Short mmCIF file of C-alpha atoms (C1' of nucleotides) in Angstrom, two decimals:
data_model
loop_
_atom_site.label_atom_id
_atom_site.label_comp_id
_atom_site.label_asym_id
_atom_site.label_seq_id
_atom_site.Cartn_x
_atom_site.Cartn_y
_atom_site.Cartn_z
CA MET G 6 -13.25 20.13 -38.68
CA THR G 7 -10.30 21.20 -40.75
CA GLN G 8 -7.95 22.21 -38.04
CA ASN G 9 -4.59 21.70 -39.68
CA HIS G 10 -1.56 22.34 -37.55
CA PRO G 11 1.13 22.48 -40.18
CA SER G 12 3.53 24.22 -37.88
CA ILE G 13 3.48 21.40 -35.36
CA ALA G 14 4.53 18.92 -37.97
CA GLU G 15 7.14 21.31 -39.32
CA VAL G 16 8.73 21.84 -35.94
CA ALA G 17 8.62 18.17 -35.08
CA SER G 18 10.07 17.10 -38.40
CA LEU G 19 12.97 19.44 -37.81
CA VAL G 20 13.73 17.55 -34.63
CA GLY G 21 12.92 14.28 -36.34
CA ASN G 22 16.26 13.92 -38.05
CA PRO G 23 19.13 12.19 -36.26
CA ALA G 24 21.70 14.82 -37.17
CA ARG G 25 19.49 17.71 -36.13
CA ALA G 26 18.40 15.90 -32.99
CA ASN G 27 22.03 15.45 -32.02
CA ILE G 28 22.69 19.12 -32.68
CA LEU G 29 19.78 20.20 -30.53
CA THR G 30 20.60 17.89 -27.64
CA ALA G 31 24.20 19.05 -27.74
CA LEU G 32 22.95 22.59 -27.25
CA LEU G 33 20.58 21.55 -24.50
CA ASP G 34 22.82 22.87 -21.76
CA GLY G 35 22.41 26.41 -23.04
CA GLN G 36 25.98 26.81 -24.22
CA ALA G 37 26.77 28.09 -27.69
CA LEU G 38 28.73 25.84 -30.02
CA THR G 39 30.34 26.49 -33.38
CA ALA G 40 29.14 25.00 -36.63
CA GLY G 41 32.15 22.73 -36.75
CA GLU G 42 31.64 21.36 -33.27
CA LEU G 43 28.02 20.72 -34.07
CA ALA G 44 28.93 18.94 -37.29
CA TYR G 45 31.16 16.70 -35.21
CA VAL G 46 28.55 15.82 -32.60
CA ALA G 47 25.98 15.30 -35.34
CA GLN G 48 28.41 12.96 -37.11
CA VAL G 49 27.87 14.53 -40.49
CA SER G 50 30.05 16.54 -42.84
CA PRO G 51 30.36 20.28 -42.26
CA GLN G 52 28.36 21.10 -45.36
CA THR G 53 25.54 18.82 -44.33
CA ALA G 54 25.53 20.32 -40.85
CA SER G 55 25.48 23.78 -42.36
CA GLY G 56 22.29 22.92 -44.18
CA HIS G 57 20.70 21.61 -41.00
CA LEU G 58 21.79 24.65 -39.01
CA GLY G 59 20.36 26.94 -41.65
CA LYS G 60 16.99 25.24 -41.42
CA LEU G 61 16.99 25.28 -37.64
CA ALA G 62 17.90 28.95 -37.57
CA GLN G 63 15.30 29.85 -40.16
CA ALA G 64 12.65 28.12 -38.11
CA ARG G 65 13.85 30.10 -35.09
CA LEU G 66 14.82 27.05 -33.11
CA LEU G 67 18.41 28.31 -33.02
CA THR G 68 20.00 31.71 -33.02
CA VAL G 69 23.34 32.35 -34.60
CA ALA G 70 26.05 34.80 -33.58
CA LYS G 71 28.96 35.41 -35.87
CA GLN G 72 32.26 36.01 -34.15
CA GLY G 73 35.20 36.27 -36.45
CA ARG G 74 35.25 33.23 -38.63
CA HIS G 75 33.23 31.22 -36.16
CA CYS G 76 29.49 30.89 -36.05
CA TYR G 77 28.10 30.22 -32.62
CA TYR G 78 24.73 28.55 -32.48
CA ARG G 79 22.54 28.28 -29.42
CA LEU G 80 18.94 27.39 -28.62
CA ALA G 81 16.70 30.33 -29.43
CA SER G 82 14.78 30.18 -26.16
CA PRO G 83 14.18 28.11 -23.05
CA LEU G 84 10.97 27.05 -24.74
CA ILE G 85 13.03 24.95 -27.14
CA GLY G 86 14.76 23.23 -24.26
CA ARG G 87 11.43 22.58 -22.63
CA MET G 88 10.16 20.99 -25.83
CA LEU G 89 13.21 18.76 -26.14
CA GLU G 90 12.85 17.64 -22.54
CA GLY G 91 9.28 16.63 -23.34
CA ILE G 92 10.32 14.63 -26.37
CA MET G 93 13.16 12.97 -24.47
CA ALA G 94 10.80 11.98 -21.71
CA VAL G 95 8.57 10.24 -24.23
CA ALA G 96 11.51 8.68 -26.03
CA ALA G 97 12.90 7.30 -22.78
CA ASP G 98 9.49 5.85 -22.11
CA GLY G 99 9.28 4.18 -25.46
CA PRO G 100 9.73 0.63 -26.65
CA PRO G 101 12.84 -0.92 -25.13
CA ARG G 102 14.18 -2.07 -28.47
CA TYR G 103 15.24 1.46 -29.30
CA ARG G 104 17.67 1.70 -26.44
CA PRO G 105 18.91 -1.82 -25.65
CA ALA G 106 22.54 -0.81 -25.27
CA TRP G 107 23.26 2.61 -23.91
CA ARG G 108 26.22 3.76 -25.95
CA GLY G 109 26.80 7.01 -24.11
CA ASP G 110 29.25 7.86 -21.46
CA GLU G 111 28.73 6.41 -18.02
CA ALA G 112 29.74 9.79 -16.61
CA LEU G 113 26.81 11.28 -18.47
CA LYS G 114 24.42 9.05 -16.57
CA GLU G 115 25.97 10.03 -13.29
CA LEU G 116 25.89 13.81 -13.54
CA ARG G 117 25.33 16.23 -16.38
CA THR G 118 23.64 19.49 -17.22
CA CYS G 119 20.10 19.69 -18.53
CA TYR G 120 19.72 23.13 -20.03
CA ASP G 121 20.36 25.17 -16.90
CA HIS G 122 20.09 22.64 -14.10
CA LEU G 123 21.61 19.35 -12.98
CA ALA G 124 20.56 15.94 -14.27
CA GLY G 125 21.65 12.35 -13.93
CA ARG G 126 21.74 9.85 -11.09
CA LEU G 127 23.09 12.33 -8.59
CA ALA G 128 20.56 15.01 -9.51
CA VAL G 129 17.69 12.58 -9.11
CA ALA G 130 19.07 11.52 -5.75
CA LEU G 131 19.35 15.17 -4.80
CA ALA G 132 15.70 15.77 -5.62
CA ASP G 133 14.78 12.65 -3.68
CA ALA G 134 16.76 13.78 -0.67
CA LEU G 135 15.16 17.21 -0.65
CA ALA G 136 11.74 15.65 -1.03
CA ALA G 137 12.39 13.12 1.72
CA ARG G 138 13.27 15.90 4.15
CA ARG G 139 10.16 17.81 3.11
CA HIS G 140 12.22 20.68 1.84
CA ILE G 141 10.40 20.43 -1.42
CA LEU G 142 7.23 18.73 -2.56
CA LEU G 143 7.09 17.35 -6.07
CA THR G 144 4.35 15.95 -8.25
CA ALA G 145 4.27 15.22 -11.93
CA ASP G 146 2.88 18.65 -12.64
CA GLY G 147 4.79 20.96 -10.39
CA GLY G 148 6.34 21.48 -7.03
CA ILE G 149 6.73 23.88 -4.18
CA VAL G 150 9.44 24.73 -1.72
CA THR G 151 8.41 24.55 1.91
CA ALA G 152 9.31 27.17 4.48
CA GLU G 153 11.97 24.85 5.93
CA GLY G 154 13.24 24.23 2.41
CA THR G 155 13.59 27.93 1.79
CA ASP G 156 15.64 28.30 4.97
CA PHE G 157 17.75 25.28 4.12
CA LEU G 158 18.52 26.40 0.58
CA ALA G 159 19.25 29.92 1.75
CA ARG G 160 21.81 28.52 4.18
CA PHE G 161 23.30 26.56 1.30
CA GLY G 162 23.95 29.86 -0.42
CA LEU G 163 20.98 30.40 -2.71
CA ASP G 164 19.62 33.90 -2.89
CA MET G 165 16.05 32.86 -2.25
CA GLU G 166 14.78 36.42 -2.56
CA ARG G 167 16.00 36.70 -6.10
CA VAL G 168 15.12 33.17 -7.09
CA GLY G 169 11.52 33.59 -6.13
CA GLN G 170 11.20 37.13 -7.37
CA GLY G 171 9.56 38.25 -4.19
CA LYS G 172 9.45 35.64 -1.55
CA ARG G 173 8.23 32.67 -3.52
CA ALA G 174 10.41 30.05 -5.07
CA PHE G 175 9.04 27.96 -7.83
CA CYS G 176 10.32 24.60 -8.75
CA ARG G 177 9.42 22.18 -11.44
CA PRO G 178 10.12 18.50 -12.02
CA CYS G 179 11.95 17.48 -15.17
CA LEU G 180 11.90 13.84 -16.17
CA ASP G 181 15.43 12.49 -16.26
CA TRP G 182 15.89 10.44 -19.42
CA SER G 183 18.59 8.21 -18.00
CA GLU G 184 17.03 7.60 -14.61
CA ARG G 185 13.43 7.99 -15.77
CA ARG G 186 12.58 9.75 -12.54
CA PRO G 187 12.19 13.46 -11.99
CA HIS G 188 14.99 15.79 -11.04
CA LEU G 189 14.82 19.42 -10.06
CA ALA G 190 14.31 22.10 -12.72
CA GLY G 191 12.88 25.58 -12.79
CA ALA G 192 14.26 28.58 -10.98
CA ILE G 193 15.29 26.46 -8.00
CA GLY G 194 17.01 23.88 -10.14
CA ALA G 195 18.92 26.54 -11.99
CA ALA G 196 19.95 28.35 -8.84
CA LEU G 197 21.04 25.13 -7.21
CA ALA G 198 23.15 24.18 -10.21
CA HIS G 199 24.65 27.65 -10.33
CA ARG G 200 25.60 27.42 -6.70
CA CYS G 201 27.24 24.03 -7.26
CA PHE G 202 29.39 25.51 -10.01
CA GLU G 203 30.14 28.55 -7.87
CA THR G 204 31.41 26.50 -4.97
CA GLY G 205 33.52 24.37 -7.26
CA TRP G 206 31.66 21.20 -6.32
CA VAL G 207 31.07 20.43 -9.95
CA ALA G 208 32.70 21.66 -13.15
CA ARG G 209 32.05 21.35 -16.83
CA LEU G 210 34.10 18.95 -18.91
CA PRO G 211 35.12 19.79 -22.46
CA ASP G 212 33.18 18.27 -25.34
CA THR G 213 30.47 16.72 -23.21
CA ARG G 214 27.53 17.60 -21.09
CA ALA G 215 28.85 15.38 -18.34
CA LEU G 216 30.14 17.12 -15.23
CA SER G 217 33.07 16.34 -13.00
CA LEU G 218 32.61 16.11 -9.26
CA SER G 219 35.44 17.56 -7.19
CA PRO G 220 36.56 16.01 -3.89
CA ALA G 221 34.99 18.98 -2.15
CA GLY G 222 31.80 18.33 -4.04
CA ARG G 223 31.83 14.66 -3.09
CA ALA G 224 32.26 15.56 0.56
CA GLY G 225 29.76 18.37 0.30
CA PHE G 226 26.98 16.34 -1.24
CA ALA G 227 27.47 13.73 1.46
CA GLU G 228 27.51 16.23 4.29
CA VAL G 229 24.83 18.66 3.20
CA PHE G 230 22.42 16.35 1.39
CA GLY G 231 23.41 12.93 2.64
CA LEU G 232 24.32 11.75 -0.85
CA HIS G 233 27.09 9.32 -1.68
CA PRO G 234 27.97 9.45 -5.38
CA ASP G 235 28.91 6.20 -7.10
CA MET X 5 31.36 12.52 -27.40
CA THR X 6 29.28 10.04 -29.33
CA GLN X 7 26.05 10.49 -27.58
CA ASN X 8 23.47 9.49 -30.18
CA HIS X 9 19.87 9.87 -29.23
CA PRO X 10 18.20 7.90 -31.97
CA SER X 11 14.99 7.61 -30.06
CA ILE X 12 14.52 11.37 -29.87
CA ALA X 13 14.67 11.70 -33.60
CA GLU X 14 12.40 8.70 -34.02
CA VAL X 15 9.75 10.09 -31.74
CA ALA X 16 9.97 13.54 -33.25
CA SER X 17 9.81 12.27 -36.79
CA LEU X 18 6.64 10.41 -35.91
CA VAL X 19 5.09 13.72 -34.94
CA GLY X 20 6.76 15.42 -37.88
CA ASN X 21 4.24 14.34 -40.46
CA PRO X 22 1.13 16.45 -41.11
CA ALA X 23 -1.25 13.52 -41.06
CA ARG X 24 0.16 12.07 -37.85
CA ALA X 25 0.35 15.51 -36.25
CA ASN X 26 -3.33 16.01 -37.00
CA ILE X 27 -4.13 12.61 -35.54
CA LEU X 28 -2.24 13.34 -32.35
CA THR X 29 -3.71 16.80 -31.86
CA ALA X 30 -7.17 15.40 -32.45
CA LEU X 31 -6.55 12.99 -29.58
CA LEU X 32 -5.12 15.70 -27.38
CA ASP X 33 -8.26 16.03 -25.32
CA GLY X 34 -7.87 12.50 -24.04
CA GLN X 35 -10.83 11.06 -25.88
CA ALA X 36 -10.57 7.90 -27.90
CA LEU X 37 -11.41 8.07 -31.60
CA THR X 38 -11.86 5.38 -34.20
CA ALA X 39 -9.49 4.80 -37.08
CA GLY X 40 -12.04 6.16 -39.51
CA GLU X 41 -12.56 9.36 -37.60
CA LEU X 42 -8.84 9.86 -37.37
CA ALA X 43 -8.44 9.27 -41.10
CA TYR X 44 -10.99 12.02 -41.63
CA VAL X 45 -9.32 14.58 -39.38
CA ALA X 46 -5.94 13.70 -40.86
CA GLN X 47 -7.39 14.21 -44.34
CA VAL X 48 -5.95 11.00 -45.71
CA SER X 49 -7.42 7.75 -46.93
CA PRO X 50 -8.28 5.07 -44.37
CA GLN X 51 -5.45 2.83 -45.52
CA THR X 52 -2.93 5.61 -45.20
CA ALA X 53 -4.23 6.48 -41.76
CA SER X 54 -4.02 2.84 -40.80
CA GLY X 55 -0.35 2.84 -41.61
CA HIS X 56 0.22 5.93 -39.51
CA LEU X 57 -1.79 4.55 -36.62
CA GLY X 58 0.18 1.33 -36.75
CA LYS X 59 3.44 3.22 -36.46
CA LEU X 60 2.19 5.41 -33.66
CA ALA X 61 0.91 2.41 -31.75
CA GLN X 62 4.11 0.44 -32.27
CA ALA X 63 6.10 3.36 -30.90
CA ARG X 64 3.74 3.41 -27.91
CA LEU X 65 2.52 6.90 -28.56
CA LEU X 66 -0.99 5.53 -28.94
CA THR X 67 -2.87 2.62 -27.47
CA VAL X 68 -5.53 0.79 -29.35
CA ALA X 69 -8.67 -0.89 -28.05
CA LYS X 70 -10.69 -3.10 -30.36
CA GLN X 71 -14.41 -2.98 -29.83
CA GLY X 72 -16.36 -4.93 -32.36
CA ARG X 73 -15.33 -3.76 -35.76
CA HIS X 74 -14.12 -0.44 -34.46
CA CYS X 75 -10.62 0.38 -33.33
CA TYR X 76 -10.40 3.07 -30.73
CA TYR X 77 -7.14 4.91 -30.49
CA ARG X 78 -6.07 7.20 -27.69
CA LEU X 79 -2.87 8.79 -26.42
CA ALA X 80 -0.81 6.23 -24.56
CA SER X 81 -0.08 8.49 -21.59
CA PRO X 82 -0.31 12.05 -20.33
CA LEU X 83 3.39 12.27 -21.15
CA ILE X 84 2.48 12.29 -24.83
CA GLY X 85 0.10 15.18 -24.31
CA ARG X 86 2.76 17.04 -22.39
CA MET X 87 5.18 16.57 -25.26
CA LEU X 88 2.68 17.82 -27.80
CA GLU X 89 1.97 20.88 -25.70
CA GLY X 90 5.68 21.63 -25.71
CA ILE X 91 5.92 21.30 -29.48
CA MET X 92 2.82 23.42 -29.97
CA ALA X 93 4.24 26.12 -27.76
CA VAL X 94 7.35 26.28 -29.91
CA ALA X 95 5.36 26.13 -33.12
CA ALA X 96 3.14 29.00 -31.98
CA ASP X 97 6.29 30.94 -31.24
CA GLY X 98 7.79 30.30 -34.63
CA PRO X 99 8.22 32.46 -37.70
CA PRO X 100 5.01 34.30 -38.50
CA ARG X 101 4.92 33.09 -42.05
CA TYR X 102 3.79 29.68 -40.91
CA ARG X 103 0.57 30.99 -39.44
CA PRO X 104 -0.38 34.15 -41.31
CA ALA X 105 -3.99 33.13 -41.74
CA TRP X 106 -5.54 31.12 -39.02
CA ARG X 107 -7.68 28.63 -40.86
CA GLY X 108 -9.28 27.03 -37.85
CA ASP X 109 -12.55 27.66 -36.18
CA GLU X 110 -13.00 30.92 -34.32
CA ALA X 111 -14.81 28.92 -31.65
CA LEU X 112 -11.63 26.93 -31.16
CA LYS X 113 -9.76 30.09 -30.27
CA GLU X 114 -12.42 31.08 -27.81
CA LEU X 115 -12.72 27.93 -25.74
CA ARG X 116 -11.55 24.36 -26.21
CA THR X 117 -10.10 21.43 -24.34
CA CYS X 118 -6.38 20.87 -23.99
CA TYR X 119 -5.92 17.27 -22.91
CA ASP X 120 -7.84 17.43 -19.64
CA HIS X 121 -8.20 21.14 -18.99
CA LEU X 122 -9.59 24.29 -20.63
CA ALA X 123 -7.75 26.36 -23.23
CA GLY X 124 -8.46 29.32 -25.45
CA ARG X 125 -9.16 32.98 -24.86
CA LEU X 126 -11.56 32.32 -22.02
CA ALA X 127 -9.20 29.91 -20.28
CA VAL X 128 -6.35 32.38 -20.43
CA ALA X 129 -8.63 35.09 -19.06
CA LEU X 130 -9.66 32.70 -16.31
CA ALA X 131 -6.05 32.11 -15.33
CA ASP X 132 -5.43 35.85 -15.44
CA ALA X 133 -8.43 36.53 -13.22
CA LEU X 134 -7.36 33.95 -10.65
CA ALA X 135 -3.84 35.32 -10.68
CA ALA X 136 -5.05 38.93 -10.37
CA ARG X 137 -7.01 38.04 -7.26
CA ARG X 138 -4.00 36.23 -5.84
CA HIS X 139 -5.87 32.96 -5.79
CA ILE X 140 -3.04 31.41 -7.73
CA LEU X 141 0.51 32.44 -8.49
CA LEU X 142 1.95 31.48 -11.85
CA THR X 143 5.40 31.62 -13.37
CA ALA X 144 6.77 30.04 -16.51
CA ASP X 145 7.90 27.04 -14.51
CA GLY X 146 5.10 26.30 -12.13
CA GLY X 147 2.47 27.67 -9.88
CA ILE X 148 0.88 27.41 -6.50
CA VAL X 149 -2.57 27.89 -5.08
CA THR X 150 -2.78 30.29 -2.17
CA ALA X 151 -4.81 29.63 0.94
CA GLU X 152 -7.48 32.07 -0.25
CA GLY X 153 -7.43 30.38 -3.61
CA THR X 154 -8.02 27.01 -2.01
CA ASP X 155 -11.04 28.37 -0.18
CA PHE X 156 -12.36 30.06 -3.28
CA LEU X 157 -12.04 26.99 -5.47
CA ALA X 158 -13.55 24.79 -2.79
CA ARG X 159 -16.57 27.11 -2.69
CA PHE X 160 -16.77 26.80 -6.46
CA GLY X 161 -17.22 23.07 -6.00
CA LEU X 162 -13.75 21.61 -6.37
CA ASP X 163 -12.83 18.83 -3.99
CA MET X 164 -9.58 20.42 -2.92
CA GLU X 165 -8.74 17.52 -0.62
CA ARG X 166 -8.71 15.08 -3.49
CA VAL X 167 -7.12 17.41 -5.98
CA GLY X 168 -4.15 18.09 -3.79
CA GLN X 169 -3.83 14.57 -2.42
CA GLY X 170 -3.47 15.84 1.08
CA LYS X 171 -3.96 19.50 1.50
CA ARG X 172 -1.77 20.78 -1.31
CA ALA X 173 -3.02 21.64 -4.72
CA PHE X 174 -0.60 21.77 -7.55
CA CYS X 175 -1.07 23.76 -10.63
CA ARG X 176 0.97 24.20 -13.73
CA PRO X 177 0.95 26.72 -16.56
CA CYS X 178 0.41 25.48 -20.09
CA LEU X 179 1.22 27.80 -22.95
CA ASP X 180 -1.90 28.45 -24.99
CA TRP X 181 -1.03 28.16 -28.68
CA SER X 182 -3.74 30.52 -29.84
CA GLU X 183 -3.31 33.16 -27.17
CA ARG X 184 0.39 32.56 -26.58
CA ARG X 185 -0.10 33.16 -22.91
CA PRO X 186 -0.39 30.55 -20.18
CA HIS X 187 -3.60 28.96 -19.06
CA LEU X 188 -4.21 26.66 -16.15
CA ALA X 189 -3.16 23.01 -16.36
CA GLY X 190 -2.21 20.34 -13.87
CA ALA X 191 -4.49 18.87 -11.26
CA ILE X 192 -6.17 22.21 -10.64
CA GLY X 193 -6.76 22.84 -14.32
CA ALA X 194 -8.26 19.40 -14.75
CA ALA X 195 -10.48 19.73 -11.71
CA LEU X 196 -11.65 23.15 -12.78
CA ALA X 197 -12.52 21.90 -16.24
CA HIS X 198 -14.30 18.90 -14.80
CA ARG X 199 -16.39 21.14 -12.60
CA CYS X 200 -17.30 23.35 -15.57
CA PHE X 201 -18.60 20.31 -17.41
CA GLU X 202 -20.37 19.08 -14.31
CA THR X 203 -22.27 22.33 -13.81
CA GLY X 204 -23.21 22.45 -17.46
CA TRP X 205 -21.41 25.71 -18.01
CA VAL X 206 -19.55 24.25 -20.94
CA ALA X 207 -20.18 21.21 -23.12
CA ARG X 208 -18.31 19.32 -25.79
CA LEU X 209 -19.26 19.80 -29.42
CA PRO X 210 -19.16 16.92 -31.88
CA ASP X 211 -16.20 16.61 -34.24
CA THR X 212 -14.17 19.39 -32.68
CA ARG X 213 -12.22 20.24 -29.58
CA ALA X 214 -14.08 23.54 -29.33
CA LEU X 215 -16.52 23.84 -26.47
CA SER X 216 -19.91 25.50 -26.26
CA LEU X 217 -20.70 27.94 -23.49
CA SER X 218 -24.20 27.71 -22.07
CA PRO X 219 -26.14 30.78 -20.94
CA ALA X 220 -25.60 29.60 -17.39
CA GLY X 221 -21.90 29.35 -18.09
CA ARG X 222 -21.80 32.83 -19.56
CA ALA X 223 -23.51 34.22 -16.48
CA GLY X 224 -21.46 32.08 -14.17
CA PHE X 225 -18.10 33.08 -15.56
CA ALA X 226 -19.14 36.71 -15.28
CA GLU X 227 -20.41 36.39 -11.76
CA VAL X 228 -17.84 34.08 -10.22
CA PHE X 229 -14.72 35.10 -12.11
CA GLY X 230 -15.64 38.50 -13.53
CA LEU X 231 -15.21 37.27 -17.09
CA HIS X 232 -17.24 38.46 -20.04
CA PRO X 233 -16.85 36.11 -23.00
CA ASP X 234 -16.87 37.69 -26.46
"C1'" DG P 24 49.38 39.81 -49.21
"C1'" DC P 25 49.30 34.27 -48.73
"C1'" DG P 26 48.14 29.94 -46.94
"C1'" DA P 27 45.30 27.91 -43.50
"C1'" DT P 28 40.99 27.56 -41.28
"C1'" DT P 29 35.98 28.05 -40.92
"C1'" DG P 30 31.79 28.03 -42.89
"C1'" DT P 31 28.44 28.20 -46.75
"C1'" DT P 32 26.42 27.26 -51.50
"C1'" DC P 33 25.74 24.33 -55.49
"C1'" DG P 34 24.82 19.91 -58.08
"C1'" DG P 35 23.80 15.35 -58.54
"C1'" DT P 36 22.88 10.88 -56.57
"C1'" DT P 37 20.29 7.89 -53.77
"C1'" DT P 38 17.45 6.46 -50.41
"C1'" DC P 39 13.33 6.79 -47.67
"C1'" DG P 40 8.71 7.42 -46.74
"C1'" DG P 41 4.03 8.99 -47.86
"C1'" DC P 42 0.27 8.03 -50.68
"C1'" DC P 43 -3.50 5.47 -52.84
"C1'" DG P 44 -5.76 1.42 -55.58
"C1'" DA P 45 -6.79 -3.16 -54.93
"C1'" DA P 46 -7.37 -7.08 -52.30
"C1'" DG P 47 -7.86 -9.46 -47.75
"C1'" DT P 48 -9.68 -10.19 -42.76
"C1'" DG P 49 -13.08 -10.12 -39.38
"C1'" DA P 50 -17.23 -8.59 -37.14
"C1'" DT P 51 -22.25 -7.23 -37.73
"C1'" DG P 52 -26.89 -7.88 -38.97
"C1'" DG P 53 -30.76 -9.29 -41.35
"C1'" DC S 19 -24.92 -17.22 -44.97
"C1'" DC S 20 -24.37 -13.49 -47.56
"C1'" DA S 21 -24.08 -8.36 -48.00
"C1'" DT S 22 -22.08 -4.66 -45.57
"C1'" DC S 23 -19.03 -2.15 -42.88
"C1'" DA S 24 -14.56 -1.05 -40.50
"C1'" DC S 25 -10.07 -1.72 -40.81
"C1'" DT S 26 -5.62 -3.65 -42.37
"C1'" DT S 27 -2.11 -5.45 -45.72
"C1'" DC S 28 0.19 -5.45 -50.16
"C1'" DG S 29 2.34 -3.39 -54.20
"C1'" DG S 30 3.95 0.17 -56.91
"C1'" DC S 31 4.48 5.05 -57.87
"C1'" DC S 32 6.43 9.41 -56.84
"C1'" DG S 33 8.36 13.40 -54.59
"C1'" DA S 34 11.04 15.23 -50.90
"C1'" DA S 35 15.17 15.48 -48.51
"C1'" DA S 36 19.54 13.81 -46.68
"C1'" DC S 37 24.07 13.26 -48.03
"C1'" DC S 38 28.68 14.34 -49.83
"C1'" DG S 39 32.27 16.17 -53.36
"C1'" DA S 40 33.61 20.28 -55.16
"C1'" DA S 41 33.79 24.99 -55.45
"C1'" DC S 42 33.18 29.53 -53.26
"C1'" DA S 43 33.35 33.30 -49.51
"C1'" DA S 44 35.19 35.24 -45.35
"C1'" DT S 45 38.48 35.66 -41.65
"C1'" DC S 46 42.78 35.06 -39.13
"C1'" DG S 47 47.86 34.53 -38.31
"C1'" DC S 48 52.20 35.47 -40.04
#
DNA sequence: GCGATTGTTCGGTTTCGGCCGAAGTGATGG
DNA sequence: CCATCACTTCGGCCGAAACCGAACAATCGC
């Protein structure tokens, strides 16, 4: 049996470099960043980052868009984000010695974006709350939205017709690497996050994937979902 | 923002070596293999393989069980398989130059195991057939089994009570790296595969993840699912 | 245009990790 | 109790790649 999966090793080794891993995780929220910004987050010189970006683009993990003298890089497809989530889930599960002291921002643990949906303590609590009220049902492999859940989310402002492309809404668990419990991803997760931005409950912060929670958002999460941040 | 995800890069770089990637994919069907067998599939010497296996075990990607003078290695958790699936999906999507000539077995493309469920041309066709009859509904993010589907699968011999842990059966799409279209994974995929082994429709072949299709299986797939292999 | 800014390419150094030969450990079996 | 087998550990070799300084290309603002 000479199976040989060279491409698997090639893809994985691209991610298996600290600088490139930092670049990819920085792009995990779907935004496009310039080469310079990525060099900064990767903590390497611009010329080193340029080399990494070239490799990632050649392997089709990133796409590049030139705008003026800036080069905007973004993940080539949601598939890449899905792969990174999978690796992060394993990494978070790994031997404790690799992550004894969490050097990241506390705000990042509380609430952040994960590709196109919400992650962090609050997002996990949100998934828990929805599950507890039987609005959604989650397992390790998938999830469904109940009829009551569909009504509830529609009242919250989600266009459930569009989300489900018909009348069905699919949801998917995504293992949260800081909480190590699943939060809500998939079409529902994305729509929910979008609605939270739309209402001004949460907003993006510059230079980080962490999100800020507005007073209205704090009150809203408490009222609508029974959550009490911090 | 000094996020730093060293563990991501560490995990990915473990996979990012051809020998280790071969080892991991060989274990992808959930079986345990000895160090010698893994050295063979990885196409390296036993002492080199031993080094790789030691690293993989230390990082908790593999677990090892000593039995006599044999060491049986297996994936440490389904999470690992999930991660590998994600990487394979991206690799299959990558630049065509990496896979111009498929060097593997043709049988592998036709039907094989993928961790605990079926994969390959036949498995994709199976998922298509179930979806076409509205027995299941699949998107990129998840899937559900309809009421008719539950009845149908129960008649086929699946214990739908147990599978769904209650009365709900969860299913999940898994991107097939040879077909590049989703096949059926999750609890339903595993139960379906188990039933196919149980009825003798398919059987494992030695030294490969490819599966053999019995005459009964050929007839059965045609009759029950309307599939005509090869 | 000219300097400033952004990004890439080139060259050379250095470090890291994969690889195998040889030797060591431990279990098996006659 | 000794030969064999399965696996691991040790030591040294070698190639790949990450890194940065320096130079080069392209764009913008004035």
